[in-house]
Coordinates of C-alpha atoms and ligand atoms in Angstrom, one line a residue:
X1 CA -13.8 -30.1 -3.1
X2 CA -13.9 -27.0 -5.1
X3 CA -10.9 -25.9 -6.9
X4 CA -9.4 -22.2 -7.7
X5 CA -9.1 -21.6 -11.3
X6 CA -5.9 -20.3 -11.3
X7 CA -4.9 -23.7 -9.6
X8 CA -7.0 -25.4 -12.5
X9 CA -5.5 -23.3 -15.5
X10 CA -1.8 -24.1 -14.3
X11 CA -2.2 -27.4 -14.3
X12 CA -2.2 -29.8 -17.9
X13 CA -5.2 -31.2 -18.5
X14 CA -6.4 -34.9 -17.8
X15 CA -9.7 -34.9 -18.4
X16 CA -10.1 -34.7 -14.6
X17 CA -13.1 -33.9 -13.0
X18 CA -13.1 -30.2 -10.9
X19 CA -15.7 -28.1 -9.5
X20 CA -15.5 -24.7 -9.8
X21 CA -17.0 -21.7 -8.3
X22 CA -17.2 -18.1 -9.6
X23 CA -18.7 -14.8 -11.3
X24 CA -19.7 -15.4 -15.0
X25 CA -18.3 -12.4 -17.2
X26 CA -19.8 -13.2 -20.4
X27 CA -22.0 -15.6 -22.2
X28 CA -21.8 -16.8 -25.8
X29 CA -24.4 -19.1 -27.3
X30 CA -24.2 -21.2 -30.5
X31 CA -26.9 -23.5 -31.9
X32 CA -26.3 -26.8 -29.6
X33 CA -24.2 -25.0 -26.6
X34 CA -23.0 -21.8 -24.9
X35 CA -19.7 -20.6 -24.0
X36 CA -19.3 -18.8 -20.2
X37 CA -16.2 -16.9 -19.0
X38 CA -16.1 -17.4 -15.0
X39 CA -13.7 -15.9 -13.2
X40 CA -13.0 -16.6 -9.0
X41 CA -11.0 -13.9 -8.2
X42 CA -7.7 -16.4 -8.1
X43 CA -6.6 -14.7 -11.2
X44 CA -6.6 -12.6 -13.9
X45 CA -7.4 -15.2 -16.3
X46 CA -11.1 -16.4 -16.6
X47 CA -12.3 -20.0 -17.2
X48 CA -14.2 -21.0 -20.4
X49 CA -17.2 -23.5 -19.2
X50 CA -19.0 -25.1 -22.0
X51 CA -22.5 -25.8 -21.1
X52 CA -24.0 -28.4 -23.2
X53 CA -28.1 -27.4 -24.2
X54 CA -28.3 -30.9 -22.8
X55 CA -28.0 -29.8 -19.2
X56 CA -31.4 -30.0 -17.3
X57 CA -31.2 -26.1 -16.7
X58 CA -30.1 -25.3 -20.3
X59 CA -33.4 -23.4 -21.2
X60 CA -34.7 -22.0 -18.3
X61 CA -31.2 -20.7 -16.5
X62 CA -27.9 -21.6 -18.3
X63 CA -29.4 -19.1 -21.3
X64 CA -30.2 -16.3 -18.8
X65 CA -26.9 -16.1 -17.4
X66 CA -25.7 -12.6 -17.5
X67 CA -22.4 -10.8 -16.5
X68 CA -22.5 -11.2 -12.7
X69 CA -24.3 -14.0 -11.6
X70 CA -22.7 -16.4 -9.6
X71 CA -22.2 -20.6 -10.3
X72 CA -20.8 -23.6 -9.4
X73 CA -19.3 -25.4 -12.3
X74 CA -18.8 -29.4 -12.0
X75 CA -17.0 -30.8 -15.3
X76 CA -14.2 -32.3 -16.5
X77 CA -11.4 -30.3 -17.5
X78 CA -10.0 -30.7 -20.9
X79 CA -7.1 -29.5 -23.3
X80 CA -8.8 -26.2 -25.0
X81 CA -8.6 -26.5 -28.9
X82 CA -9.1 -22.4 -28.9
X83 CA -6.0 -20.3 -29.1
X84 CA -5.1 -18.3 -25.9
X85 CA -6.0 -20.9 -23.3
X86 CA -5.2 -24.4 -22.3
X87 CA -7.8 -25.3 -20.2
X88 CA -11.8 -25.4 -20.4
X89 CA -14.2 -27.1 -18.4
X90 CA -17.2 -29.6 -20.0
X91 CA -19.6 -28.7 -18.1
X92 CA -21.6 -31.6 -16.1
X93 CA -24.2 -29.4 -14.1
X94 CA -24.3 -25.4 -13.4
X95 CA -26.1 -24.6 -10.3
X96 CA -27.0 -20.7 -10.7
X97 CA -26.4 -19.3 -7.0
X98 CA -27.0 -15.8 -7.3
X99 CA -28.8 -13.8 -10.6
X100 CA -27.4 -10.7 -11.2
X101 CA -30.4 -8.3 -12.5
X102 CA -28.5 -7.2 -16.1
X103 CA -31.0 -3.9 -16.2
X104 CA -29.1 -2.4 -13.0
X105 CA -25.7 -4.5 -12.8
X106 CA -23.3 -1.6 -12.8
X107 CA -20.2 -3.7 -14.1
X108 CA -21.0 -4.2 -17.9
X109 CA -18.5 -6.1 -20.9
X110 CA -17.2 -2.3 -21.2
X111 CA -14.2 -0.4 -19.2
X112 CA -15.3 2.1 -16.8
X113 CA -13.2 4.8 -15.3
X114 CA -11.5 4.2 -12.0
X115 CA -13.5 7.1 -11.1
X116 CA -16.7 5.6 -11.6
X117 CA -15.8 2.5 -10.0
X118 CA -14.8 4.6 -7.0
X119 CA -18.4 5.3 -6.9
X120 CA -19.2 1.7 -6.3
X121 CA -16.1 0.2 -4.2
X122 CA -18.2 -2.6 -3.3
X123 CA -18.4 -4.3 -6.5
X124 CA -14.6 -2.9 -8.3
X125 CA -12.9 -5.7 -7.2
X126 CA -14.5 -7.4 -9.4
X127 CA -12.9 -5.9 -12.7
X128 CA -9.7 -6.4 -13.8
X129 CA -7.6 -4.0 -12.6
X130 CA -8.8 -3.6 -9.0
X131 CA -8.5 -7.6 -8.8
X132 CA -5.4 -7.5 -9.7
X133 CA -4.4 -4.4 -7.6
X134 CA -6.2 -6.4 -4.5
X135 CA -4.1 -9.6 -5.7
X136 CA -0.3 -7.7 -5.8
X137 CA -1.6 -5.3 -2.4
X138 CA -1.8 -9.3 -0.9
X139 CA 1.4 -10.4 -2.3
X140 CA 3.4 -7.2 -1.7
X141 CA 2.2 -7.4 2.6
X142 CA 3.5 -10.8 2.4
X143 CA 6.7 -10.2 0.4
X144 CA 7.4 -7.3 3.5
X145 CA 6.2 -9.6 6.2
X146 CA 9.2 -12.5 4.9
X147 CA 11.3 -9.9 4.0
X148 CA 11.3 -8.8 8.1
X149 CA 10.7 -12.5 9.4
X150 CA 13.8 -14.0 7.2
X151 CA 15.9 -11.3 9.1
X152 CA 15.2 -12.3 12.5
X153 CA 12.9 -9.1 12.7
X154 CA 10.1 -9.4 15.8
X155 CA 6.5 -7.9 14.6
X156 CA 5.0 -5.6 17.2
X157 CA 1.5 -4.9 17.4
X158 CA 1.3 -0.9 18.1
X159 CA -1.9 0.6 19.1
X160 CA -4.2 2.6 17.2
X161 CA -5.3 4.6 20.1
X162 CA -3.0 7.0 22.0
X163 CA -2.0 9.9 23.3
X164 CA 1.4 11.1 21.3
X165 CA 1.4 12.9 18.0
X166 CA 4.4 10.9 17.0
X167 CA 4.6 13.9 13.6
X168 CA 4.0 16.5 15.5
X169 CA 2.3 18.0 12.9
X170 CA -1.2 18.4 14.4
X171 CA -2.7 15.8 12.0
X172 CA -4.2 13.7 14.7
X173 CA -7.9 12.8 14.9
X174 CA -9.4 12.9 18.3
X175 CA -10.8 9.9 19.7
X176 CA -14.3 10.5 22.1
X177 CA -16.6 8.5 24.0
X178 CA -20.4 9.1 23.6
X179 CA -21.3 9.9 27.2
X180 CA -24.1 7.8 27.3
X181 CA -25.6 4.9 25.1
X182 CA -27.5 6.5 22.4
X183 CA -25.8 10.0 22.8
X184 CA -27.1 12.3 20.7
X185 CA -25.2 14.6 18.3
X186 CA -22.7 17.2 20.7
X187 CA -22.5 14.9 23.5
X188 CA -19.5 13.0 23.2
X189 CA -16.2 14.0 25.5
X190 CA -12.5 12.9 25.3
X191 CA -11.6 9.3 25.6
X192 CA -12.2 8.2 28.7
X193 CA -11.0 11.9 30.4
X194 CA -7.8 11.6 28.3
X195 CA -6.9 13.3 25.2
X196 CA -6.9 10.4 22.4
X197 CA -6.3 9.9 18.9
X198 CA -5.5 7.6 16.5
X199 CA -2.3 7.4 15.6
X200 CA -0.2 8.8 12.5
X201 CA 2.8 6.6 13.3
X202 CA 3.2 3.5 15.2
X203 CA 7.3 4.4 15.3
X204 CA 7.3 5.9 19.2
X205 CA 6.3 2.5 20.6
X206 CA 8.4 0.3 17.8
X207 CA 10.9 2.5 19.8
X208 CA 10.5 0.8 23.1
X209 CA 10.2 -2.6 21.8
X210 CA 13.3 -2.4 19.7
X211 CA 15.3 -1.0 22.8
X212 CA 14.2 -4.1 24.2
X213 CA 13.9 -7.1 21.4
X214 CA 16.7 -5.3 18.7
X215 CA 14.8 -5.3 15.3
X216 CA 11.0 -5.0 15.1
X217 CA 8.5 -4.0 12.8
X218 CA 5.0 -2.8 12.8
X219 CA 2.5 -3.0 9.9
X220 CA -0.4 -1.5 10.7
X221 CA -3.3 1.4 9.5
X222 CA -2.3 5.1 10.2
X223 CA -4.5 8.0 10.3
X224 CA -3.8 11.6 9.5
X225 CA -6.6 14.5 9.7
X226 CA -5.0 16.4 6.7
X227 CA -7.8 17.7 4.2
X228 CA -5.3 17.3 1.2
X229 CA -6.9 15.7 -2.3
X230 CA -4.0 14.8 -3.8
X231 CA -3.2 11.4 -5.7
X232 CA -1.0 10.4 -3.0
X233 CA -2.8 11.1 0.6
X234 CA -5.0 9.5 2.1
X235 CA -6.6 10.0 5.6
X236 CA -6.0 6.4 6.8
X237 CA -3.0 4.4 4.9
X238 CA -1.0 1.4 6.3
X239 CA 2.6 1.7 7.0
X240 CA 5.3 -0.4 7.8
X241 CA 7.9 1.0 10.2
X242 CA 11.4 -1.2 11.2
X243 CA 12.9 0.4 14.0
X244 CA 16.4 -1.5 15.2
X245 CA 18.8 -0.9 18.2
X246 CA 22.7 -0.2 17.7
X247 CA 21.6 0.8 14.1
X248 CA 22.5 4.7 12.1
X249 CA 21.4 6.7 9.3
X250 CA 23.7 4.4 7.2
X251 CA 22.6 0.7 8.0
X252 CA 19.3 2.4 8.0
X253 CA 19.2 3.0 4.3
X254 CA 21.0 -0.2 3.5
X255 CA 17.7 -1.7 5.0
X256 CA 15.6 0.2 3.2
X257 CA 17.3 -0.2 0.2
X258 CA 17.8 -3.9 0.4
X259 CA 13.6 -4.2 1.2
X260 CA 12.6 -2.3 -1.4
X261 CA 14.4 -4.6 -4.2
X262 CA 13.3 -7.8 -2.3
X263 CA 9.8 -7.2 -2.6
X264 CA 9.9 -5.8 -5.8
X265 CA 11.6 -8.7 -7.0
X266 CA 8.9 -11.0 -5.3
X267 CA 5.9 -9.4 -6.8
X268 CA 7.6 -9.2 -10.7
X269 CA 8.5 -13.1 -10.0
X270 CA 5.2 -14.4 -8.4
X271 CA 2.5 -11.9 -9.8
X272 CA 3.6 -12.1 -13.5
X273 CA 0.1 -12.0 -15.4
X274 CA -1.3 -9.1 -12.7
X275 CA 1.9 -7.6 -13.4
X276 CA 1.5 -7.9 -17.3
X277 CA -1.5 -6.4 -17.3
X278 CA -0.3 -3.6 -15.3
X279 CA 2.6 -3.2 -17.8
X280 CA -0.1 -3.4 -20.9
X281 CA -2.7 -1.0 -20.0
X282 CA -2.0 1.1 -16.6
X283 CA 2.1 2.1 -17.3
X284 CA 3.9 1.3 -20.6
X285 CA 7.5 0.5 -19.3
X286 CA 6.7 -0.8 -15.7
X287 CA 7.9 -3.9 -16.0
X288 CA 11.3 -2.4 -17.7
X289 CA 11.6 0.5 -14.8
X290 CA 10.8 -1.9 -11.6
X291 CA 13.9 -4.9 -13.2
X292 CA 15.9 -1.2 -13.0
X293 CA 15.4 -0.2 -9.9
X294 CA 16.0 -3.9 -8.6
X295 CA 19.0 -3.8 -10.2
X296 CA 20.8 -0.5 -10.3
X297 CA 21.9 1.5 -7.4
X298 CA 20.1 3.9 -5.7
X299 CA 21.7 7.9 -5.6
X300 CA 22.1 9.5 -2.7
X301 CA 22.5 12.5 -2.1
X302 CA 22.2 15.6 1.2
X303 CA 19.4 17.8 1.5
X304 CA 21.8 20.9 1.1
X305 CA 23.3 18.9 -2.3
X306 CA 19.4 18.7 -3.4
X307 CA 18.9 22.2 -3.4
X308 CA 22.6 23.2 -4.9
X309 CA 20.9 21.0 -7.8
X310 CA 17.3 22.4 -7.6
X311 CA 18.5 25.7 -7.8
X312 CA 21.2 25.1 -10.3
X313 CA 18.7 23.6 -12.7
X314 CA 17.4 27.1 -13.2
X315 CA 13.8 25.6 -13.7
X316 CA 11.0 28.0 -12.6
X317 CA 9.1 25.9 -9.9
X318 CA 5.9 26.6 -8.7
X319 CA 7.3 26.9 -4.7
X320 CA 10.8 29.1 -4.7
X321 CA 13.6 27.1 -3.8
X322 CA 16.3 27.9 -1.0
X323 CA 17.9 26.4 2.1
X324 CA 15.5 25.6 4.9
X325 CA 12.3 24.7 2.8
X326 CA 10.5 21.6 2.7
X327 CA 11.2 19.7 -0.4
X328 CA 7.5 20.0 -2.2
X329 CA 6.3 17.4 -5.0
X330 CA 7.6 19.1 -7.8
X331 CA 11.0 19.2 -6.6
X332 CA 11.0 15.7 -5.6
X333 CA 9.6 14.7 -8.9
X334 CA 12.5 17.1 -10.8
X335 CA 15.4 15.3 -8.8
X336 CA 14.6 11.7 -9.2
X337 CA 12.6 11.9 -12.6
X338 CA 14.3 14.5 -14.6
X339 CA 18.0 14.6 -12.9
X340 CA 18.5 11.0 -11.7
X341 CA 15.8 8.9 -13.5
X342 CA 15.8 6.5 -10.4
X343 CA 15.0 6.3 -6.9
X344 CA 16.7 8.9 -4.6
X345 CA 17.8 8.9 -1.2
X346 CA 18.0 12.6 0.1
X347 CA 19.6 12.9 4.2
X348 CA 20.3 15.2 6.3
X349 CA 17.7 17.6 6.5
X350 CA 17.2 20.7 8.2
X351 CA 16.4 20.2 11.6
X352 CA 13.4 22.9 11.8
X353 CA 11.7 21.2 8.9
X354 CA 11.9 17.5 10.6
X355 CA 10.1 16.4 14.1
X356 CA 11.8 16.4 17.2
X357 CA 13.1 12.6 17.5
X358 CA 15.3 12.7 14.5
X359 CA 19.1 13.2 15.3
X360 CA 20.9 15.9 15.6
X361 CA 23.9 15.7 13.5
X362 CA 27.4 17.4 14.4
X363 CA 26.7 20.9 12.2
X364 CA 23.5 21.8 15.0
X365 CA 21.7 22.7 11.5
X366 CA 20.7 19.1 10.1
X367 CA 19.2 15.7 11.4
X368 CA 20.1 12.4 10.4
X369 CA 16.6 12.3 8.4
X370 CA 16.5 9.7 5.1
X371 CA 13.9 10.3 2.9
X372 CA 13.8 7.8 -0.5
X373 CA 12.1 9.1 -3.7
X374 CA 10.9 7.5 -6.0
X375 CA 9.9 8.3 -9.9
X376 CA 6.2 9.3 -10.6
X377 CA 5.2 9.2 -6.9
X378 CA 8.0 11.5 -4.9
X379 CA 8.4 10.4 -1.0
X380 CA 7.7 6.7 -0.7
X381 CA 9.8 6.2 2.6
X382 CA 10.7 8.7 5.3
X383 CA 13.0 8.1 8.1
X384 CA 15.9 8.9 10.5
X385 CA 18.4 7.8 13.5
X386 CA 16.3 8.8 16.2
X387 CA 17.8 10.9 19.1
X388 CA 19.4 9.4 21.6
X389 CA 20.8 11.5 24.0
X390 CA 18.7 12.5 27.2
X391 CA 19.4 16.3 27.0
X392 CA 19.5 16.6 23.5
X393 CA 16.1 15.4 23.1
X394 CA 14.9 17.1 26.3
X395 CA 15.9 20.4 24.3
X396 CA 14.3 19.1 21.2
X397 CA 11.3 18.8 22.8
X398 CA 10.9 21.7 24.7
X399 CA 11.6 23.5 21.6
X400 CA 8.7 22.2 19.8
X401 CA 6.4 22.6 22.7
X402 CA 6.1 19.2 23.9
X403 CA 4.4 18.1 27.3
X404 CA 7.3 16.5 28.4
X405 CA 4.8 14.6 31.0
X406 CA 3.0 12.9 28.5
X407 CA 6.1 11.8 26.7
X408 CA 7.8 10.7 30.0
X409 CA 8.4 7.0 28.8
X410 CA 9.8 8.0 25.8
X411 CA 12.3 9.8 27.4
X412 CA 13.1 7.1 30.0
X413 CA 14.0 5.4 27.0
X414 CA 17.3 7.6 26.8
X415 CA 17.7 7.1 30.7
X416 CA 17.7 4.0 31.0
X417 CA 20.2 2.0 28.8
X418 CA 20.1 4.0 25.6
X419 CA 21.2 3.0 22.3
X420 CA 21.8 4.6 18.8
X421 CA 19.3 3.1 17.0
X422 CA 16.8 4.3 13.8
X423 CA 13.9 3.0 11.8
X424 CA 11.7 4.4 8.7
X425 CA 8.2 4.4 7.7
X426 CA 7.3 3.0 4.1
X427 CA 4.0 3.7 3.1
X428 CA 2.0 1.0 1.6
X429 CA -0.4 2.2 -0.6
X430 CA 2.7 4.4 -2.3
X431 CA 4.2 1.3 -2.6
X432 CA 1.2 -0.4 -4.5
X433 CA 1.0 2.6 -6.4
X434 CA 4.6 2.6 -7.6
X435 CA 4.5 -1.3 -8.4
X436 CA 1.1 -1.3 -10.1
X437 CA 1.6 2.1 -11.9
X438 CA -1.9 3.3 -10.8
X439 CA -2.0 7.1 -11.0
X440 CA -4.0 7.7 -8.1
X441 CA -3.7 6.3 -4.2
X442 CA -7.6 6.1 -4.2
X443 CA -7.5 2.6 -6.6
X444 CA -4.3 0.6 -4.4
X445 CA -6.7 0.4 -1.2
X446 CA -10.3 -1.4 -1.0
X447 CA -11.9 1.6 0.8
X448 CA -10.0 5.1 0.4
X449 CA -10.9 7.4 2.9
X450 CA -10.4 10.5 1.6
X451 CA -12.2 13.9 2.5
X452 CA -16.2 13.3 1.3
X453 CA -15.3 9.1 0.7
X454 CA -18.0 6.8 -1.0
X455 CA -20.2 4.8 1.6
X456 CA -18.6 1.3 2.3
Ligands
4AD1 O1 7.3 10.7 6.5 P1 6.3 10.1 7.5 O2 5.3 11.1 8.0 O3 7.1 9.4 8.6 C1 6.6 8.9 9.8 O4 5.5 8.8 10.1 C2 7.7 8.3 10.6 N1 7.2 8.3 12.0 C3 8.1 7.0 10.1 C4 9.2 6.3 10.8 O5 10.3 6.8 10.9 N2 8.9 5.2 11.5 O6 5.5 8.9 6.8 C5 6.2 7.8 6.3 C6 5.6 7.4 4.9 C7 5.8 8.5 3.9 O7 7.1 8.4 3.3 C8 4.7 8.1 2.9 O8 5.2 7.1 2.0 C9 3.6 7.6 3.8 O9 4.2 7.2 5.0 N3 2.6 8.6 4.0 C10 1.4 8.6 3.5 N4 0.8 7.8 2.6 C11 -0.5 8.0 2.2 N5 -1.2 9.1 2.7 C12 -0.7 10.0 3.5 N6 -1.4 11.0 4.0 C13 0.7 9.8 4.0 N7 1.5 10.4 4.8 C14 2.7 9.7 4.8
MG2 MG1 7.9 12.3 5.5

C-alpha cells in the first residue's frame, strides 16, 4: 500500500519499509548516490529519497530525473542524519512513471510570480504556495461544514439554475438552450422558454427550507456577471449562507461571529506548516493578527455611526462621504484598518442601498442589514433579518420593481406561518484570502474566472 508523506514524515522512524508516490523537485548527485526531493502533495514538506547508483536504473533513469517527473519510491525509511528533517527514505527501486521534458517544464527550482502561474493554472498547484492555498481552501470547507453540522445545522442543496435575482442587482448570467444539436453561433434561446440564470445567492431557497427544518446552510458556487477586476471579485466564487427560523439581526451576528473564530482556530491548529509558510513569505504578522481576531471582540458599530466616524476623520477619500452612500473599499478599509485595527460589524443600513428582503427596522430609513469587515480585504460577510411581514415585503417589492408572480413562493413564505428569521452569506474565497494573506482572490481558487480567464 502506498503511503502519503506527510503520514511518513510524522511518524519516528523504524527502519520500516514504505512506498511512496510523488513529483521529484530536485536532484542532487554525489560520486556513489543521488539525493531526490519528492513531494505528493500531502504537505508542504518534501521527502529526501536516496537512490543508491546500485539501483538497476541508476544510469540510464535515476540520473535523468528532472524537476517534475513523477516516481514511485519503495524503501525503508530511516532516521535522517541531515539537519531539518527526520525522515529519508533508502531507496530499494524507483520506477520513473512520467518524464517531465526539463527544456519546456514551466515550473523550475526558481519562484515565479503568482501572475505567471496564473498563466498556467494547470500545473500551480504544484508550487508551494498554491499547494498550500489548495490544502487550507480543503481544511477551511471542512472546518465550516463541522462548524454547521456540530450545531444541528441541516445542509441544503440550492440550485444553480433559476429564475430570481436574489441581489437584485442585475448581475445575473442568462442561462440558454442551443435550439438544436450543433447550433451554430446566434441560435440559442432562453432556457427552456423561461428566463434562467445562474444564481448569485442560494439564500431565497435556504429561506424556504429553514421555514421548514430551522437552521440550514448551503455551500455552494455563485455567479455574478459584474465586469469588475478587482483583487477581491470574482465572476463565480462559493459562498456559504446559514439561514435560521425565530432568529434576528442580533443572534445573527453571534453566529457569524462565533463561525468565524471556530474555523480560524481549526486551520491555525491543524494546518500549522501551510500556515507557517504563509506567515514567512506571503504576510509577515498573520499568524499574530488571525490568534487576535480569535481572541478579541469584534466592534460593532451602525451604518449612520460609520459615517459620523468617516466623516469626522477628515481624510480626503477618493468617493465623498455622506448619509445614504454605499460604503466603498476605501472606507471599509479606513474603519477596520486605521480606526479599529480589527474586524468590524457595521448594521443597520440604509434601506435604498440594501435589496428588498432585508428588514425594515422601526425608523422606515434603515434595515436590519449586518455586514462584517475585515482588515486588508473590507466585506467578508454580508447579511440581514430578512422581512417577514406580508405587506411589508409586498411594498418592498413593488418598489424595486419586482414581478411579484415570479416571486409568488417567496411570498407565501410570509402567508403561511411566518417567522422572524435571518441568515448571511460568507464568501469563501475572501475567507481563504484573509487566512492565507494572499493579496489577490485569483490565487485562493483552482480556476478564477475572471473577465478574459486563462484556459482550464
Ligand atoms: O453581500 P452579498 O452580495 O450577499 C448575498 O448574496 C446575500 N444573499 C447573502 C445572504 O444573506 N445569504 O454577498 C455575500 C458575500 C460578500 O460579503 C462577499 O464576501 C462575497 O459574498 N462576495 C464575493 N466574493 C467574491 N467575488 C464576488 N464578486 C463577490 N460578491 C460577493
Ligand atoms: Mg454585500
Amino acid at each position: 500500500m502506498k503511503q502519503r508523506i506527510n503520514v511518513v514524515l510524522r511518524e519516528e522512524p523504524q527502519e520500516q519499509r514504505v512506498i511512496v508516490a510523488g513529483w521529484v523537485r530536485t536532484r542532487r548527485d554525489t560520486g556513489t548516490f543521488s539525493f531526490l526531493e519528492v513531494n505528493d502533495g500531502s504537505c508542504l514538506a518534501n521527502l529526501q529519497v536516496i537512490a543508491d547508483s546500485s539501483l538497476a536504473n541508476y544510469e540510464e533513469e535515476i540520473k535523468r530525473l528532472n524537476t517534475g517527473c513523477s516516481v514511485i519510491v519503495t524503501g525503508v525509511a530511516k532516521k535522517s542524519p541531515a539537519k531539518g528533517q527526520n525522515v529519508e527514505v533508502h531507496a530499494d527501486t524507483i520506477e520513473v512513471v512520467g518524464w517531465a521534458d526539463p527544456e519546456n517544464y514551466p515550473l523550475q527550482k526558481k519562484r515565479h510570480s503568482f501572475e505567471f502561474l496564473r498563466e498556467i493554472s494547470h500545473l500551480r498547484p504544484r508550487t508551494n504556495a498554491l499547494g498550500a492555498v489548495a490544502r487550507v481552501r480543503s481544511r477551511l470547507a471542512w472546518a465550516i461544514n463541522s462548524f454547521f453540522q456540530e450545531r444541528g445545522f441541516f445542509q441544503v442543496h440550492t440550485p444553480i439554475i433559476t429564475t430570481s435575482d436574489c441581489e437584485g442587482a442585475g448581475e445575473m448570467f442568462q442561462v440558454t438552450t442551443a435550439r438544436e444539436a450543433g447550433a451554430a453561433k446566434g441560435t440559442h434561446e432562453e432556457f427552456f422558454g423561461r428566463k434562467a440564470g445562474l444564481t448569485v445567492s442560494g439564500q431565497l431557497q435556504a429561506e424556504v427550507y429553514a421555514l421548514a427544518l430551522g437552521n440550514v446552510y448551503t455551500f455552494g458556487p455563485t455567479f455574478r456577471a459584474e465586469n469588475s477586476n478587482t483583487s477581491r471579485h470574482l465572476a463565480e466564487f462559493w459562498m456559504i449562507e446559514p439561514e435560521m427560523a425565530f432568529c434576528d439581526l442580533a443572534c445573527n451576528m453571534e453566529l457569524a461571529t462565533d463561525m468565524l473564530k471556530y474555523v480560524l482556530s481549526d486551520v491555525v491548529e491543524n494546518c500549522s506548516e501551510d500556515m507557517a509558510l504563509f506567515d514567512s513569505f506571503i504576510e509577515k504578522g498573520l499568524l499574530a493578527k488571525l490568534r487576535s481576531v480569535i481572541e478579541k471582540d469584534f466592534a460593532h458599530l451602525t451604518y449612520t455611526e460609520a459615517v459620523d466616524k468617516l466623516i469626522a476623520s477628515k481624510k480626503k477619500f477618493e468617493f465623498p462621504v455622506k448619509w445614504g452612500i454605499d460604503l466603498q473599499s476605501e472606507h471599509e478599509r479606513y474603519l477596520c484598518e486605521e480606526l479599529f485595527g480589527c474586524p468590524l460589524i457595521v448594521t443597520d443600513y440604509p434601506a435604498t442601498i440594501k435589496p428588498f428582503y432585508m428588514r425594515v427596522n422601526d425608523d422606515g430609513k434603515t434595515v436590519a442589514a449586518m455586514d462584517i469587515l475585515v482588515p486588508g480585504i473590507g466585506e467578508i460577510v454580508g447579511g440581514s433579518q430578512r422581512e417577514e411581514r406580508y405587506e411589508v415585503l409586498e411594498r418592498r417589492m413593488l418598489e424595486a420593481g419586482i414581478e411579484l408572480e415570479e416571486y409568488r413562493w417567496y411570498l407565501d413564505l410570509r402567508k403561511y406561518g411566518s417567522v422572524p428569521h435571518a441568515g448571511y452569506g460568507l464568501g469563501f474565497e475572501r475567507l481563504v484570502q484573509f487566512v492565507t494573506g494572499m493579496a489577490n482572490i485569483r490565487e485562493v481558487i483552482p480556476f478564477p474566472r475572471t473577465p478574459g480567464f486563462a484556459p482550464c
